[in-house]
Amino acid sequence: MEKAIVLAASALGAGIAMIAGVGPGIGEGYAAGKACEAVGRQPEAKGAVTSTLILGCALAETTGLYGLIVALLLMFVNPFVGML
């Protein structure tokens, strides 16, 4: 019975960890929109805006990847089953 509870809690935790994928999607979309506005206002600053956008999106995406790694670990490796 304890193993089933741990597996259920791990599946629930993996689902919650996947919510972390929502934040980067919203943030990157907002950043891309603001970058388009900035380039529209100052076309000569396109290079600086684009490089800053790419760096910011790469950093924002890491939070989603961390959530995915946690979810995969909870679903397939499941470190808590060995404790029972």
Coordinates of C-alpha atoms in Angstrom, one line a residue:
M1 CA 0.0 0.0 0.0
E2 CA 2.8 2.4 0.8
K3 CA 4.4 1.9 -2.6
A4 CA 1.2 2.7 -4.3
I5 CA 0.9 6.0 -2.3
V6 CA 4.4 6.9 -3.2
L7 CA 3.8 6.2 -6.9
A8 CA 0.6 8.2 -6.9
A9 CA 2.3 11.1 -5.1
S10 CA 5.2 10.9 -7.6
A11 CA 2.8 11.1 -10.6
L12 CA 1.0 14.0 -9.0
G13 CA 4.3 15.8 -8.4
A14 CA 5.3 15.2 -12.0
G15 CA 2.1 16.8 -13.2
I16 CA 2.7 19.8 -11.0
A17 CA 6.3 20.0 -12.2
M18 CA 5.0 20.2 -15.8
I19 CA 3.1 23.4 -14.9
A20 CA 6.6 25.0 -14.9
G21 CA 6.4 24.9 -18.7
V22 CA 3.6 27.5 -18.8
G23 CA 5.8 30.3 -17.4
P24 CA 8.5 30.3 -20.0
G25 CA 5.9 30.2 -22.8
I26 CA 4.2 33.2 -21.5
G27 CA 7.4 35.1 -20.7
E28 CA 9.0 34.3 -24.1
G29 CA 5.9 35.4 -25.9
Y30 CA 5.8 38.7 -24.0
A31 CA 9.5 39.3 -24.6
A32 CA 9.2 38.6 -28.3
G33 CA 6.3 41.1 -28.5
K34 CA 8.3 43.8 -26.7
A35 CA 11.3 43.1 -28.9
C36 CA 9.2 43.6 -32.0
E37 CA 7.9 46.9 -30.5
A38 CA 11.5 48.0 -29.8
V39 CA 12.7 47.2 -33.3
G40 CA 9.7 49.0 -34.7
R41 CA 10.6 52.1 -32.8
Q42 CA 14.3 52.0 -33.4
P43 CA 15.2 49.9 -36.4
E44 CA 18.9 50.8 -36.0
A45 CA 19.1 48.9 -32.7
K46 CA 17.9 45.6 -34.2
G47 CA 21.1 43.8 -33.5
A48 CA 21.3 44.7 -29.8
V49 CA 17.6 43.9 -29.3
T50 CA 17.8 40.6 -31.1
S51 CA 20.9 39.4 -29.1
T52 CA 19.3 40.4 -25.8
L53 CA 16.1 38.7 -26.8
I54 CA 17.8 35.4 -27.7
L55 CA 19.8 35.4 -24.4
G56 CA 16.7 36.2 -22.3
C57 CA 14.6 33.5 -24.0
A58 CA 17.4 31.0 -23.5
L59 CA 17.6 31.8 -19.8
A60 CA 13.8 31.7 -19.5
E61 CA 13.6 28.3 -21.2
T62 CA 15.8 26.7 -18.6
T63 CA 13.1 26.8 -16.0
G64 CA 10.8 24.8 -18.3
L65 CA 13.6 22.3 -18.9
Y66 CA 14.2 22.0 -15.1
G67 CA 10.5 21.2 -14.6
L68 CA 10.7 18.6 -17.4
I69 CA 13.7 16.9 -15.8
V70 CA 12.0 16.8 -12.4
A71 CA 8.9 15.3 -14.0
L72 CA 10.9 12.6 -15.8
L73 CA 12.8 11.7 -12.7
L74 CA 9.7 11.4 -10.7
M75 CA 8.0 9.2 -13.4
F76 CA 10.8 6.9 -14.4
V77 CA 13.6 7.0 -11.9
N78 CA 11.4 7.5 -8.8
P79 CA 14.0 7.8 -6.0
F80 CA 11.4 7.4 -3.3
V81 CA 10.4 3.8 -4.1
G82 CA 13.7 2.4 -2.8
M83 CA 13.1 4.0 0.6
L84 CA 10.2 1.6 1.5

